[in-house]
mmCIF file of C-alpha atoms and ligand atoms in Angstrom:
data_model
loop_
_atom_site.group_PDB
_atom_site.id
_atom_site.type_symbol
_atom_site.label_atom_id
_atom_site.label_comp_id
_atom_site.label_asym_id
_atom_site.label_seq_id
_atom_site.Cartn_x
_atom_site.Cartn_y
_atom_site.Cartn_z
ATOM 1 C CA UNK A 301 0.000 0.000 0.000
ATOM 2 C CA UNK A 302 1.370 3.419 -0.798
ATOM 3 C CA UNK A 303 1.744 5.905 2.044
ATOM 4 C CA UNK A 304 -0.962 8.110 0.584
ATOM 5 C CA UNK A 305 -3.571 5.386 0.981
ATOM 6 C CA UNK A 306 -2.637 4.863 4.638
ATOM 7 C CA UNK A 307 -2.154 8.476 5.658
ATOM 8 C CA UNK A 308 -3.964 11.466 4.239
ATOM 9 C CA UNK A 309 -1.413 14.150 3.301
ATOM 10 C CA UNK A 310 -1.323 17.147 5.631
ATOM 11 C CA UNK A 311 -0.199 20.495 4.267
ATOM 12 C CA UNK A 312 0.000 23.308 6.769
ATOM 13 C CA UNK A 313 0.869 26.956 6.453
ATOM 14 C CA UNK A 314 2.652 28.486 9.435
ATOM 15 C CA UNK A 315 1.936 32.172 9.057
ATOM 16 C CA UNK A 316 4.280 33.043 11.950
ATOM 17 C CA UNK A 317 3.895 36.726 12.928
ATOM 18 C CA UNK A 318 2.536 37.818 9.558
ATOM 19 C CA UNK A 319 -0.859 38.955 8.384
ATOM 20 C CA UNK A 320 -3.564 41.567 8.798
ATOM 21 C CA UNK A 321 -7.350 41.438 8.736
ATOM 22 C CA UNK A 322 -7.304 42.453 5.066
ATOM 23 C CA UNK A 323 -4.451 40.228 3.886
ATOM 24 C CA UNK A 324 -5.775 37.199 5.787
ATOM 25 C CA UNK A 325 -9.177 37.584 4.151
ATOM 26 C CA UNK A 326 -7.633 37.764 0.691
ATOM 27 C CA UNK A 327 -5.341 34.784 1.318
ATOM 28 C CA UNK A 328 -8.136 32.619 2.725
ATOM 29 C CA UNK A 329 -10.478 33.489 -0.140
ATOM 30 C CA UNK A 330 -7.817 32.444 -2.640
ATOM 31 C CA UNK A 331 -7.088 29.215 -0.769
ATOM 32 C CA UNK A 332 -10.756 28.280 -0.507
ATOM 33 C CA UNK A 333 -11.239 28.871 -4.212
ATOM 34 C CA UNK A 334 -8.132 26.932 -5.175
ATOM 35 C CA UNK A 335 -8.495 23.863 -2.978
ATOM 36 C CA UNK A 336 -11.417 22.217 -4.748
ATOM 37 C CA UNK A 337 -10.556 18.654 -5.680
ATOM 38 C CA UNK A 338 -7.417 18.515 -3.582
ATOM 39 C CA UNK A 339 -7.082 15.350 -1.524
ATOM 40 C CA UNK A 340 -4.823 16.753 1.175
ATOM 41 C CA UNK A 341 -5.944 18.057 4.530
ATOM 42 C CA UNK A 342 -4.936 21.704 4.407
ATOM 43 C CA UNK A 343 -4.388 23.789 7.527
ATOM 44 C CA UNK A 344 -3.298 27.291 8.405
ATOM 45 C CA UNK A 345 -1.625 28.192 11.690
ATOM 46 C CA UNK A 346 -2.463 31.834 12.327
ATOM 47 C CA UNK A 347 -1.440 34.351 15.015
ATOM 48 C CA UNK A 348 -3.788 34.353 18.030
ATOM 49 C CA UNK A 349 -5.645 37.615 17.278
ATOM 50 C CA UNK A 350 -6.682 36.292 13.875
ATOM 51 C CA UNK A 351 -7.821 32.803 14.902
ATOM 52 C CA UNK A 352 -11.436 33.874 15.261
ATOM 53 C CA UNK A 353 -11.327 35.547 11.840
ATOM 54 C CA UNK A 354 -9.776 32.436 10.302
ATOM 55 C CA UNK A 355 -12.340 30.204 12.035
ATOM 56 C CA UNK A 356 -15.210 32.262 10.626
ATOM 57 C CA UNK A 357 -13.814 32.521 7.103
ATOM 58 C CA UNK A 358 -12.861 28.832 6.971
ATOM 59 C CA UNK A 359 -16.145 27.591 8.415
ATOM 60 C CA UNK A 360 -17.779 26.901 5.046
ATOM 61 C CA UNK A 361 -14.696 25.247 3.577
ATOM 62 C CA UNK A 362 -12.477 22.216 4.026
ATOM 63 C CA UNK A 363 -9.631 24.347 5.352
ATOM 64 C CA UNK A 364 -8.703 23.539 8.933
ATOM 65 C CA UNK A 365 -6.777 25.874 11.191
ATOM 66 C CA UNK A 366 -4.771 26.012 14.350
ATOM 67 C CA UNK A 367 -2.659 28.046 16.746
ATOM 68 C CA UNK A 368 1.107 28.422 16.687
ATOM 69 C CA UNK A 369 1.649 27.877 20.395
ATOM 70 C CA UNK A 370 -0.184 27.396 23.701
ATOM 71 C CA UNK A 371 0.408 27.950 27.390
ATOM 72 C CA UNK A 372 1.341 24.993 29.547
ATOM 73 C CA UNK A 373 -0.993 26.360 32.233
ATOM 74 C CA UNK A 374 -4.735 25.744 32.438
ATOM 75 C CA UNK A 375 -5.697 29.216 33.704
ATOM 76 C CA UNK A 376 -4.621 31.893 36.096
ATOM 77 C CA UNK A 377 -2.270 34.831 36.470
ATOM 78 C CA UNK A 378 -0.203 34.272 33.324
ATOM 79 C CA UNK A 379 -0.366 37.594 31.493
ATOM 80 C CA UNK A 380 -0.061 37.226 27.745
ATOM 81 C CA UNK A 381 -0.613 33.462 27.700
ATOM 82 C CA UNK A 382 -3.406 31.588 25.910
ATOM 83 C CA UNK A 383 -4.668 28.281 27.287
ATOM 84 C CA UNK A 384 -5.585 25.134 25.409
ATOM 85 C CA UNK A 385 -9.141 25.372 26.776
ATOM 86 C CA UNK A 386 -9.479 28.876 25.284
ATOM 87 C CA UNK A 387 -8.403 27.551 21.890
ATOM 88 C CA UNK A 388 -10.791 24.631 22.183
ATOM 89 C CA UNK A 389 -13.601 27.005 23.191
ATOM 90 C CA UNK A 390 -13.933 28.309 19.667
ATOM 91 C CA UNK A 391 -13.254 25.111 17.801
ATOM 92 C CA UNK A 392 -9.480 24.959 17.365
ATOM 93 C CA UNK A 393 -8.439 21.438 16.357
ATOM 94 C CA UNK A 394 -4.668 21.751 15.854
ATOM 95 C CA UNK A 395 -1.754 23.630 17.382
ATOM 96 C CA UNK A 396 1.975 23.715 16.777
ATOM 97 C CA UNK A 397 4.219 22.912 19.713
ATOM 98 C CA UNK A 398 7.977 23.076 19.870
ATOM 99 C CA UNK A 399 8.548 25.079 16.703
ATOM 100 C CA UNK A 400 12.267 25.792 16.457
ATOM 101 C CA UNK A 401 11.588 29.530 16.756
ATOM 102 C CA UNK A 402 9.924 28.841 20.124
ATOM 103 C CA UNK A 403 12.716 26.490 21.194
ATOM 104 C CA UNK A 404 15.516 28.724 19.936
ATOM 105 C CA UNK A 405 14.260 32.288 20.391
ATOM 106 C CA UNK A 406 12.083 31.731 23.457
ATOM 107 C CA UNK A 407 14.168 29.136 25.246
ATOM 108 C CA UNK A 408 11.561 26.361 25.242
ATOM 109 C CA UNK A 409 12.982 23.138 26.655
ATOM 110 C CA UNK A 410 11.940 19.619 25.696
ATOM 111 C CA UNK A 411 10.173 19.379 29.054
ATOM 112 C CA UNK A 412 8.176 22.578 28.465
ATOM 113 C CA UNK A 413 7.211 21.440 24.967
ATOM 114 C CA UNK A 414 5.991 18.155 26.456
ATOM 115 C CA UNK A 415 3.888 20.048 29.011
ATOM 116 C CA UNK A 416 2.325 22.115 26.220
ATOM 117 C CA UNK A 417 1.664 18.930 24.266
ATOM 118 C CA UNK A 418 -0.144 17.479 27.294
ATOM 119 C CA UNK A 419 -2.204 20.644 27.777
ATOM 120 C CA UNK A 420 -3.429 20.417 24.166
ATOM 121 C CA UNK A 421 -4.077 16.689 24.241
ATOM 122 C CA UNK A 422 -6.079 17.072 27.454
ATOM 123 C CA UNK A 423 -8.684 19.204 25.655
ATOM 124 C CA UNK A 424 -8.693 17.211 22.414
ATOM 125 C CA UNK A 425 -6.559 19.508 20.264
ATOM 126 C CA UNK A 426 -4.088 17.645 18.034
ATOM 127 C CA UNK A 427 -0.573 18.920 18.744
ATOM 128 C CA UNK A 428 1.733 19.136 15.737
ATOM 129 C CA UNK A 429 5.037 18.407 17.475
ATOM 130 C CA UNK A 430 7.923 20.135 15.708
ATOM 131 C CA UNK A 431 11.367 18.540 15.871
ATOM 132 C CA UNK A 432 14.675 19.234 14.242
ATOM 133 C CA UNK A 433 18.405 19.576 14.573
ATOM 134 C CA UNK A 434 20.620 22.612 14.108
ATOM 135 C CA UNK A 435 23.334 22.731 11.460
ATOM 136 C CA UNK A 436 26.031 22.151 14.098
ATOM 137 C CA UNK A 437 24.157 19.111 15.380
ATOM 138 C CA UNK A 438 23.785 17.681 11.866
ATOM 139 C CA UNK A 439 27.461 18.239 11.138
ATOM 140 C CA UNK A 440 28.332 16.492 14.399
ATOM 141 C CA UNK A 441 26.268 13.475 13.325
ATOM 142 C CA UNK A 442 23.724 14.100 16.084
ATOM 143 C CA UNK A 443 20.569 14.481 13.984
ATOM 144 C CA UNK A 444 18.840 11.322 15.173
ATOM 145 C CA UNK A 445 19.898 11.628 18.792
ATOM 146 C CA UNK A 446 18.509 15.188 18.876
ATOM 147 C CA UNK A 447 15.141 14.398 17.290
ATOM 148 C CA UNK A 448 14.756 11.235 19.392
ATOM 149 C CA UNK A 449 15.476 13.261 22.549
ATOM 150 C CA UNK A 450 12.836 15.829 21.510
ATOM 151 C CA UNK A 451 10.354 13.058 20.711
ATOM 152 C CA UNK A 452 11.073 11.034 23.857
ATOM 153 C CA UNK A 453 10.094 13.964 26.070
ATOM 154 C CA UNK A 454 6.560 13.615 24.668
ATOM 155 C CA UNK A 455 6.550 9.829 24.226
ATOM 156 C CA UNK A 456 6.987 9.460 27.964
ATOM 157 C CA UNK A 457 3.309 10.413 28.319
ATOM 158 C CA UNK A 458 1.681 10.518 24.846
ATOM 159 C CA UNK A 459 1.930 8.903 21.425
ATOM 160 C CA UNK A 460 1.772 11.756 18.909
ATOM 161 C CA UNK A 461 -0.396 11.636 15.778
ATOM 162 C CA UNK A 462 1.354 14.451 13.923
ATOM 163 C CA UNK A 463 5.055 15.317 13.747
ATOM 164 C CA UNK A 464 6.784 18.053 11.790
ATOM 165 C CA UNK A 465 10.429 17.317 11.079
ATOM 166 C CA UNK A 466 12.021 20.703 10.494
ATOM 167 C CA UNK A 467 15.806 20.867 10.334
ATOM 168 C CA UNK A 468 16.573 24.266 11.872
ATOM 169 C CA UNK A 469 19.167 24.997 9.188
ATOM 170 C CA UNK A 470 16.475 24.665 6.494
ATOM 171 C CA UNK A 471 13.870 27.001 8.027
ATOM 172 C CA UNK A 472 13.616 30.317 6.234
ATOM 173 C CA UNK A 473 17.051 29.875 4.703
ATOM 174 C CA UNK A 474 16.224 28.590 1.237
ATOM 175 C CA UNK A 475 18.146 25.416 2.082
ATOM 176 C CA UNK A 476 16.090 22.235 1.988
ATOM 177 C CA UNK A 477 16.989 18.787 3.194
ATOM 178 C CA UNK A 478 17.154 16.558 0.149
ATOM 179 C CA UNK A 479 14.183 14.205 -0.172
ATOM 180 C CA UNK A 480 16.504 11.325 0.768
ATOM 181 C CA UNK A 481 17.906 13.140 3.827
ATOM 182 C CA UNK A 482 14.404 14.001 5.040
ATOM 183 C CA UNK A 483 13.076 10.507 4.286
ATOM 184 C CA UNK A 484 15.847 8.930 6.378
ATOM 185 C CA UNK A 485 14.852 10.992 9.417
ATOM 186 C CA UNK A 486 11.115 10.424 8.888
ATOM 187 C CA UNK A 487 11.661 6.673 8.640
ATOM 188 C CA UNK A 488 13.738 6.722 11.822
ATOM 189 C CA UNK A 489 11.090 8.761 13.669
ATOM 190 C CA UNK A 490 8.339 6.342 12.603
ATOM 191 C CA UNK A 491 10.436 3.359 13.703
ATOM 192 C CA UNK A 492 11.093 5.066 17.032
ATOM 193 C CA UNK A 493 7.358 5.553 17.645
ATOM 194 C CA UNK A 494 6.702 1.970 16.501
ATOM 195 C CA UNK A 495 8.793 0.656 19.368
ATOM 196 C CA UNK A 496 6.153 2.128 21.685
ATOM 197 C CA UNK A 497 2.999 1.682 19.570
ATOM 198 C CA UNK A 498 3.254 -0.107 16.224
ATOM 199 C CA UNK A 499 -0.298 0.669 15.100
ATOM 200 C CA UNK A 500 0.024 4.362 15.949
ATOM 201 C CA UNK A 501 3.289 4.541 14.007
ATOM 202 C CA UNK A 502 1.574 3.395 10.823
ATOM 203 C CA UNK A 503 -1.044 6.132 11.114
ATOM 204 C CA UNK A 504 1.403 8.782 12.339
ATOM 205 C CA UNK A 505 1.637 11.664 9.893
ATOM 206 C CA UNK A 506 5.162 13.070 9.651
ATOM 207 C CA UNK A 507 5.375 16.248 7.613
ATOM 208 C CA UNK A 508 8.568 17.955 6.508
ATOM 209 C CA UNK A 509 9.319 21.640 6.979
ATOM 210 C CA UNK A 510 12.159 23.848 5.837
ATOM 211 C CA UNK A 511 11.970 26.038 2.746
ATOM 212 C CA UNK A 512 9.310 23.911 1.052
ATOM 213 C CA UNK A 513 8.190 25.542 -2.193
ATOM 214 C CA UNK A 514 6.189 24.609 -5.255
ATOM 215 C CA UNK A 515 9.425 23.618 -6.975
ATOM 216 C CA UNK A 516 10.669 21.079 -4.413
ATOM 217 C CA UNK A 517 7.419 19.775 -2.891
ATOM 218 C CA UNK A 518 6.613 16.910 -5.270
ATOM 219 C CA UNK A 519 10.033 15.263 -4.846
ATOM 220 C CA UNK A 520 9.645 15.416 -1.058
ATOM 221 C CA UNK A 521 6.095 14.033 -1.147
ATOM 222 C CA UNK A 522 7.187 11.126 -3.354
ATOM 223 C CA UNK A 523 9.109 9.746 -0.361
ATOM 224 C CA UNK A 524 7.202 6.985 1.450
ATOM 225 C CA UNK A 525 7.438 8.490 4.942
ATOM 226 C CA UNK A 526 6.942 12.174 4.051
ATOM 227 C CA UNK A 527 3.248 12.783 4.592
ATOM 228 C CA UNK A 528 3.059 16.455 3.732
ATOM 229 C CA UNK A 529 4.648 19.748 4.690
ATOM 230 C CA UNK A 530 4.740 22.537 7.226
ATOM 231 C CA UNK A 531 5.292 25.623 5.124
ATOM 232 C CA UNK A 532 6.467 29.014 6.375
ATOM 233 C CA UNK A 533 7.355 31.692 3.856
ATOM 234 C CA UNK A 534 5.642 30.082 0.877
ATOM 235 C CA UNK A 535 2.364 29.791 2.826
ATOM 236 C CA UNK A 536 1.843 33.548 2.607
ATOM 237 C CA UNK A 537 1.489 33.386 -1.164
ATOM 238 C CA UNK A 538 -1.734 31.700 -2.275
ATOM 239 C CA UNK A 539 -0.452 30.525 -5.663
ATOM 240 C CA UNK A 540 2.710 29.046 -4.189
ATOM 241 C CA UNK A 541 0.891 27.389 -1.277
ATOM 242 C CA UNK A 542 -1.805 25.951 -3.559
ATOM 243 C CA UNK A 543 0.866 24.545 -5.854
ATOM 244 C CA UNK A 544 2.399 22.786 -2.835
ATOM 245 C CA UNK A 545 -1.045 21.377 -1.964
ATOM 246 C CA UNK A 546 -1.465 20.123 -5.524
ATOM 247 C CA UNK A 547 1.936 18.430 -5.384
ATOM 248 C CA UNK A 548 0.423 15.878 -2.983
ATOM 249 C CA UNK A 549 -1.679 14.536 -5.874
ATOM 250 C CA UNK A 550 1.173 12.345 -7.114
HETATM 251 C C1 PEP B 578 8.367 26.979 9.369
HETATM 252 O O1 PEP B 578 8.318 28.088 9.874
HETATM 253 O O2 PEP B 578 7.837 26.045 9.961
HETATM 254 C C2 PEP B 578 9.049 26.827 8.073
HETATM 255 C C3 PEP B 578 9.258 25.619 7.627
HETATM 256 O O3 PEP B 578 9.439 27.964 7.427
HETATM 257 P P1 PEP B 578 9.988 28.105 5.882
HETATM 258 O O4 PEP B 578 9.062 27.282 5.014
HETATM 259 O O5 PEP B 578 9.903 29.569 5.596
HETATM 260 O O6 PEP B 578 11.367 27.559 5.866
#
């Protein structure tokens, strides 16, 4: 059986800290119009203030949406934080956790990422757990030990359903892991999960992230363990993002 018949492709746009009421509306309208007939599950991860707008504009479409982060706390005196229950309250189904910009720029540890994962899972939101090594770690031959360490922090309490392998050196840099390099890590991640839960590992969607564009998407998606993409820069351009979505139809 090909991977596409076991696992529905997942293509997600991580908008990061980009957007406005006007530009979001235009982007979503273009995506909704362009997604007809596409087999992938297509998601956008929007900044918090725009989640309600995205929820309303996506409601009559097959676009799904999510948050880029969450608090590890349930409620209380945590100024500036947003809880998983708040996200769930207006229908959020997905959230990123452990994006390398959160780990690197905001000092998020593996343990904190695991706590955030648990907070999401507790309210029924699917966490998209982001993993990936830095360039120095890859050059030191530590890629697998790093991503296994990041994964193990979560596996201690949960079996994930959605992973995003994002080599830090490929995010926003124009550098992409080759399809073979990415496939090797995806295969290793799936095998690692299989040691804990073989059935879950078969259904586990592992998407690749790091400078995915229309021009390199199809070769990545042709790999048996690459189940889609988490797209940053190219997700802000409707034509480019739609072309990536169409590249899953191979
Ligand atoms: C990301 O932010 O998750 C990402 C992969 O960014 P880019 O596609 O811009 O490299």
